[in-house]
Amino acid sequence: MTTLVIGARGSIGRHVLDQLRTAGDPVRATVRDLSTAGDIPAGVPVVRADLTRPETLGPALDGVRRVFVYALPADPAPFAAAVAAAGVEHVVLLSSGSVLLPWTAANAIAREHREVEAALPGCVPIRPLVLANNALAWARSIRAEGVVRVAHPAAATAPIHERDIAAVAVAALRDPSTPGVSDLLTGPDALTQHEQVRAIAAAVGRPIRLEELTPAAAQEAFATFTDAATAAAILEFVEHALEPGGSPVTGTFTRVTGRRPVSFAQWARDHTADF
């Protein structure tokens, strides 16, 4: 039963690919441009597929029974039609835990993920709330200045390692009836942004200064890499993380896999080269 990993060069997709191979499952990887396929492991079949170009999906899905996908375009209908036409048995979608939080009805990020889930009614969504990889947004200023600038440094979240997100996705791919795979997914501990910066400093072995931004300045900084609505949505998540339970910690990973999720400190050690 071949599994197609869409976005196999991405941080989570690559772990999904590697973990499926370790389990002995046949896999196929996609790239948008075959010239970038050099870092896909030898022996893995690679096909071209672009979610914004539906005509590329049919050949990529030929003979596939399971699909891992993330970052679907604004209109997921062509993808949904392609997997149905190919006879795909189930799709595991990287979604967001934000869809499960009661206060996110108007949040732009949560709304987008809800719309994608609704467009793929047969999919199994994986719902991590805060990705540890979000801290890579601090990498440039850490390397250049030894500083991190954030609003609300006391905001506490439970970031989850991309390898652990992949492990839950793989559990869902291998058995979509696995209990809890679509529950709110977090790392093991709630850490303030200040504590996360300290963990990165300990991993890289040098001090990192934290500077607090006003909310307006933080939203302006977010808006340099995304649209205004998404920037406001990011800031809303940070502000809710100041409240008790505003960014919860769950046991989903342990219930699905039987082990404790990787700590943020270990994530930082795994990513020292980035900082």
Short mmCIF file of C-alpha atoms in Angstrom, two decimals:
data_model
loop_
_atom_site.label_atom_id
_atom_site.label_comp_id
_atom_site.label_asym_id
_atom_site.label_seq_id
_atom_site.Cartn_x
_atom_site.Cartn_y
_atom_site.Cartn_z
CA MET A 1 0.00 0.00 0.00
CA THR A 2 1.92 3.02 -1.28
CA THR A 3 1.79 6.28 0.66
CA LEU A 4 2.30 9.56 -1.18
CA VAL A 5 4.04 12.19 0.93
CA ILE A 6 3.24 15.61 -0.49
CA GLY A 7 5.85 18.14 0.54
CA ALA A 8 8.44 15.49 1.38
CA ARG A 9 11.22 18.09 1.54
CA GLY A 10 9.44 20.05 4.26
CA SER A 11 10.36 19.78 7.93
CA ILE A 12 7.38 17.58 8.84
CA GLY A 13 6.96 15.81 5.49
CA ARG A 14 10.56 14.60 5.55
CA HIS A 15 10.07 13.04 8.97
CA VAL A 16 6.84 11.41 7.75
CA LEU A 17 8.75 9.98 4.79
CA ASP A 18 11.61 8.70 6.94
CA GLN A 19 9.36 7.16 9.59
CA LEU A 20 7.25 5.35 7.01
CA ARG A 21 10.41 3.96 5.41
CA THR A 22 11.67 2.82 8.81
CA ALA A 23 8.37 1.00 9.29
CA GLY A 24 8.90 -0.73 5.95
CA ASP A 25 5.99 0.96 4.16
CA PRO A 26 6.24 1.70 0.42
CA VAL A 27 6.44 5.46 -0.12
CA ARG A 28 6.47 7.98 -2.94
CA ALA A 29 7.63 11.58 -2.54
CA THR A 30 6.49 14.69 -4.38
CA VAL A 31 8.36 17.85 -5.30
CA ARG A 32 7.11 20.80 -7.29
CA ASP A 33 10.34 20.92 -9.28
CA LEU A 34 12.26 17.71 -10.01
CA SER A 35 15.53 19.65 -9.98
CA THR A 36 15.10 19.98 -6.18
CA ALA A 37 14.74 16.24 -5.57
CA GLY A 38 18.40 15.68 -4.76
CA ASP A 39 17.87 15.60 -1.01
CA ILE A 40 15.17 12.93 -1.17
CA PRO A 41 16.70 9.64 0.06
CA ALA A 42 18.06 7.33 -2.58
CA GLY A 43 15.62 4.64 -3.60
CA VAL A 44 12.50 6.69 -2.90
CA PRO A 45 10.40 7.23 -6.04
CA VAL A 46 9.96 10.97 -6.66
CA VAL A 47 7.21 12.51 -8.78
CA ARG A 48 6.36 16.07 -9.70
CA ALA A 49 3.17 17.43 -8.16
CA ASP A 50 2.01 20.99 -7.62
CA LEU A 51 -1.17 21.52 -5.61
CA THR A 52 -1.84 24.71 -7.55
CA ARG A 53 -1.70 22.77 -10.85
CA PRO A 54 -4.36 20.04 -10.70
CA GLU A 55 -3.17 18.46 -13.92
CA THR A 56 -0.03 17.24 -12.09
CA LEU A 57 -1.97 15.38 -9.38
CA GLY A 58 -3.40 12.45 -11.34
CA PRO A 59 -0.02 10.97 -12.36
CA ALA A 60 1.38 11.51 -8.85
CA LEU A 61 -1.57 9.70 -7.26
CA ASP A 62 -1.60 6.74 -9.64
CA GLY A 63 -1.46 3.56 -7.57
CA VAL A 64 -1.48 5.45 -4.27
CA ARG A 65 -3.75 4.40 -1.41
CA ARG A 66 -2.69 6.82 1.35
CA VAL A 67 -1.67 10.48 1.22
CA PHE A 68 -0.04 12.89 3.67
CA VAL A 69 -0.62 16.52 2.73
CA TYR A 70 -0.24 19.98 4.20
CA ALA A 71 -0.52 23.59 3.05
CA LEU A 72 -3.38 23.08 0.62
CA PRO A 73 -4.23 26.05 -1.62
CA ALA A 74 -7.19 28.34 -0.94
CA ASP A 75 -9.38 26.14 -3.12
CA PRO A 76 -8.80 22.49 -2.10
CA ALA A 77 -11.56 21.19 -4.39
CA PRO A 78 -9.23 20.10 -7.25
CA PHE A 79 -7.11 18.12 -4.79
CA ALA A 80 -10.20 16.49 -3.28
CA ALA A 81 -11.41 15.55 -6.76
CA ALA A 82 -8.03 14.11 -7.72
CA VAL A 83 -7.75 11.84 -4.66
CA ALA A 84 -11.32 10.63 -5.20
CA ALA A 85 -10.62 9.87 -8.86
CA ALA A 86 -7.44 8.00 -7.96
CA GLY A 87 -9.23 5.78 -5.42
CA VAL A 88 -7.15 6.98 -2.49
CA GLU A 89 -8.37 5.22 0.65
CA HIS A 90 -7.51 7.93 3.14
CA VAL A 91 -5.83 11.30 3.43
CA VAL A 92 -3.99 12.56 6.50
CA LEU A 93 -4.06 16.34 6.56
CA LEU A 94 -1.73 18.53 8.59
CA SER A 95 -4.20 20.99 10.07
CA SER A 96 -4.02 23.11 13.24
CA GLY A 97 -5.08 22.65 16.83
CA SER A 98 -6.44 26.19 16.68
CA VAL A 99 -9.64 24.78 15.15
CA LEU A 100 -10.43 23.16 18.51
CA LEU A 101 -10.03 26.27 20.67
CA PRO A 102 -13.30 27.93 21.65
CA TRP A 103 -12.16 31.51 21.16
CA THR A 104 -10.90 31.16 17.56
CA ALA A 105 -14.16 31.54 15.62
CA ALA A 106 -13.00 34.81 14.06
CA ASN A 107 -9.27 34.04 13.98
CA ALA A 108 -8.01 34.10 10.38
CA ILE A 109 -5.60 31.19 10.79
CA ALA A 110 -8.12 28.91 12.51
CA ARG A 111 -10.81 29.86 9.99
CA GLU A 112 -8.57 28.90 7.07
CA HIS A 113 -7.81 25.49 8.58
CA ARG A 114 -11.49 24.85 9.32
CA GLU A 115 -12.34 25.61 5.69
CA VAL A 116 -9.71 23.19 4.40
CA GLU A 117 -10.88 20.43 6.75
CA ALA A 118 -14.47 21.01 5.60
CA ALA A 119 -13.38 20.73 1.96
CA LEU A 120 -11.87 17.28 2.69
CA PRO A 121 -14.62 15.66 4.76
CA GLY A 122 -13.07 12.19 4.60
CA CYS A 123 -9.62 13.25 5.75
CA VAL A 124 -7.97 12.54 9.09
CA PRO A 125 -6.64 15.88 10.40
CA ILE A 126 -3.57 16.14 12.60
CA ARG A 127 -3.90 19.22 14.82
CA PRO A 128 -0.69 20.53 16.40
CA LEU A 129 -1.23 23.81 18.21
CA VAL A 130 2.25 25.37 18.41
CA LEU A 131 5.12 24.09 16.28
CA ALA A 132 8.55 24.26 17.88
CA ASN A 133 9.79 25.23 14.42
CA ASN A 134 8.05 28.59 14.87
CA ALA A 135 11.10 29.58 16.92
CA LEU A 136 13.15 29.47 13.72
CA ALA A 137 11.66 32.91 13.04
CA TRP A 138 14.11 34.16 15.67
CA ALA A 139 17.14 32.59 13.99
CA ARG A 140 18.21 35.55 11.86
CA SER A 141 18.27 38.07 14.71
CA ILE A 142 19.97 35.55 17.01
CA ARG A 143 22.73 34.93 14.48
CA ALA A 144 23.16 38.61 13.56
CA GLU A 145 22.64 40.35 16.90
CA GLY A 146 22.23 37.77 19.66
CA VAL A 147 18.74 39.10 20.33
CA VAL A 148 15.11 37.99 20.14
CA ARG A 149 12.33 40.57 19.93
CA VAL A 150 8.83 39.48 20.98
CA ALA A 151 5.62 40.86 22.38
CA HIS A 152 4.43 39.38 25.67
CA PRO A 153 7.53 37.37 26.66
CA ALA A 154 5.50 35.83 29.52
CA ALA A 155 3.10 34.16 27.05
CA ALA A 156 3.40 30.38 27.58
CA THR A 157 2.86 27.68 24.97
CA ALA A 158 3.78 23.99 24.62
CA PRO A 159 5.72 23.72 21.35
CA ILE A 160 5.90 20.31 19.70
CA HIS A 161 8.86 18.93 17.76
CA GLU A 162 8.24 18.36 14.05
CA ARG A 163 9.43 14.78 14.47
CA ASP A 164 6.64 14.15 16.97
CA ILE A 165 4.01 15.71 14.71
CA ALA A 166 5.20 13.32 12.00
CA ALA A 167 4.90 10.36 14.38
CA VAL A 168 1.21 11.11 14.96
CA ALA A 169 0.70 11.57 11.21
CA VAL A 170 2.34 8.20 10.56
CA ALA A 171 0.13 6.54 13.16
CA ALA A 172 -2.90 7.99 11.35
CA LEU A 173 -1.59 6.93 7.93
CA ARG A 174 -1.02 3.36 9.05
CA ASP A 175 -4.33 3.14 10.94
CA PRO A 176 -6.73 6.07 10.59
CA SER A 177 -8.91 4.62 13.36
CA THR A 178 -6.12 5.10 15.93
CA PRO A 179 -7.83 6.81 18.89
CA GLY A 180 -6.92 10.44 19.45
CA VAL A 181 -4.91 11.20 16.32
CA SER A 182 -7.06 14.26 15.59
CA ASP A 183 -7.08 15.60 19.15
CA LEU A 184 -5.28 18.81 20.13
CA LEU A 185 -1.57 18.03 19.84
CA THR A 186 1.09 19.77 21.93
CA GLY A 187 4.56 19.35 23.33
CA PRO A 188 5.13 18.22 26.92
CA ASP A 189 5.55 21.51 28.76
CA ALA A 190 4.17 25.04 28.80
CA LEU A 191 7.11 27.41 28.41
CA THR A 192 7.10 31.19 28.26
CA GLN A 193 8.75 32.80 25.28
CA HIS A 194 11.49 33.90 27.66
CA GLU A 195 12.06 30.28 28.74
CA GLN A 196 12.18 29.17 25.11
CA VAL A 197 14.85 31.77 24.37
CA ARG A 198 16.84 30.58 27.38
CA ALA A 199 16.62 26.99 26.10
CA ILE A 200 18.01 28.07 22.72
CA ALA A 201 20.80 30.03 24.44
CA ALA A 202 21.73 26.93 26.45
CA ALA A 203 21.75 24.82 23.28
CA VAL A 204 24.00 27.17 21.32
CA GLY A 205 26.21 28.00 24.30
CA ARG A 206 26.03 31.77 24.15
CA PRO A 207 23.78 34.44 25.70
CA ILE A 208 20.72 35.69 23.84
CA ARG A 209 19.10 38.95 24.84
CA LEU A 210 15.31 39.28 24.83
CA GLU A 211 13.73 42.61 23.95
CA GLU A 212 10.02 43.18 24.48
CA LEU A 213 8.01 44.70 21.64
CA THR A 214 4.74 46.53 21.94
CA PRO A 215 1.83 44.62 20.42
CA ALA A 216 1.66 47.16 17.59
CA ALA A 217 5.37 46.74 16.83
CA ALA A 218 5.03 42.95 16.94
CA GLN A 219 2.13 42.97 14.51
CA GLU A 220 4.13 45.23 12.20
CA ALA A 221 7.01 42.76 12.36
CA PHE A 222 4.70 39.82 11.57
CA ALA A 223 3.30 41.77 8.64
CA THR A 224 6.73 41.80 6.98
CA PHE A 225 6.30 38.11 6.09
CA THR A 226 2.52 37.64 5.94
CA ASP A 227 -0.71 39.50 5.31
CA ALA A 228 -2.27 41.83 7.89
CA ALA A 229 -5.07 39.43 8.87
CA THR A 230 -2.64 36.59 9.54
CA ALA A 231 -0.33 38.92 11.47
CA ALA A 232 -3.26 39.93 13.68
CA ALA A 233 -4.19 36.26 14.13
CA ILE A 234 -0.65 35.38 15.27
CA LEU A 235 -0.68 38.18 17.81
CA GLU A 236 -4.09 37.00 19.07
CA PHE A 237 -2.62 33.56 19.78
CA VAL A 238 0.24 35.14 21.71
CA GLU A 239 -2.13 37.28 23.76
CA HIS A 240 -4.31 34.32 24.67
CA ALA A 241 -1.19 32.43 25.75
CA LEU A 242 -0.88 34.95 28.61
CA GLU A 243 -4.06 33.52 30.14
CA PRO A 244 -4.21 30.33 32.24
CA GLY A 245 -5.12 27.55 29.82
CA GLY A 246 -5.08 29.93 26.88
CA SER A 247 -2.55 27.68 25.14
CA PRO A 248 -3.15 24.28 26.76
CA VAL A 249 -0.90 21.27 27.24
CA THR A 250 -2.38 17.92 26.22
CA GLY A 251 -1.44 14.27 26.47
CA THR A 252 -2.43 13.49 22.88
CA PHE A 253 1.04 12.50 21.73
CA THR A 254 1.55 10.05 24.59
CA ARG A 255 -1.91 8.52 24.11
CA VAL A 256 -1.21 7.94 20.41
CA THR A 257 2.42 6.78 20.59
CA GLY A 258 2.86 5.50 24.15
CA ARG A 259 5.84 7.76 24.83
CA ARG A 260 6.56 11.26 26.05
CA PRO A 261 6.97 14.01 23.44
CA VAL A 262 10.39 15.55 22.86
CA SER A 263 11.17 18.58 25.02
CA PHE A 264 11.71 22.05 23.59
CA ALA A 265 15.24 21.93 25.03
CA GLN A 266 15.96 18.88 22.88
CA TRP A 267 14.39 20.58 19.87
CA ALA A 268 16.78 23.50 20.42
CA ARG A 269 19.74 21.11 20.59
CA ASP A 270 18.58 19.48 17.36
CA HIS A 271 18.58 22.90 15.68
CA THR A 272 21.75 24.53 16.98
CA ALA A 273 23.06 24.93 13.42
CA ASP A 274 20.08 27.18 12.62
CA PHE A 275 20.96 29.63 15.38
#
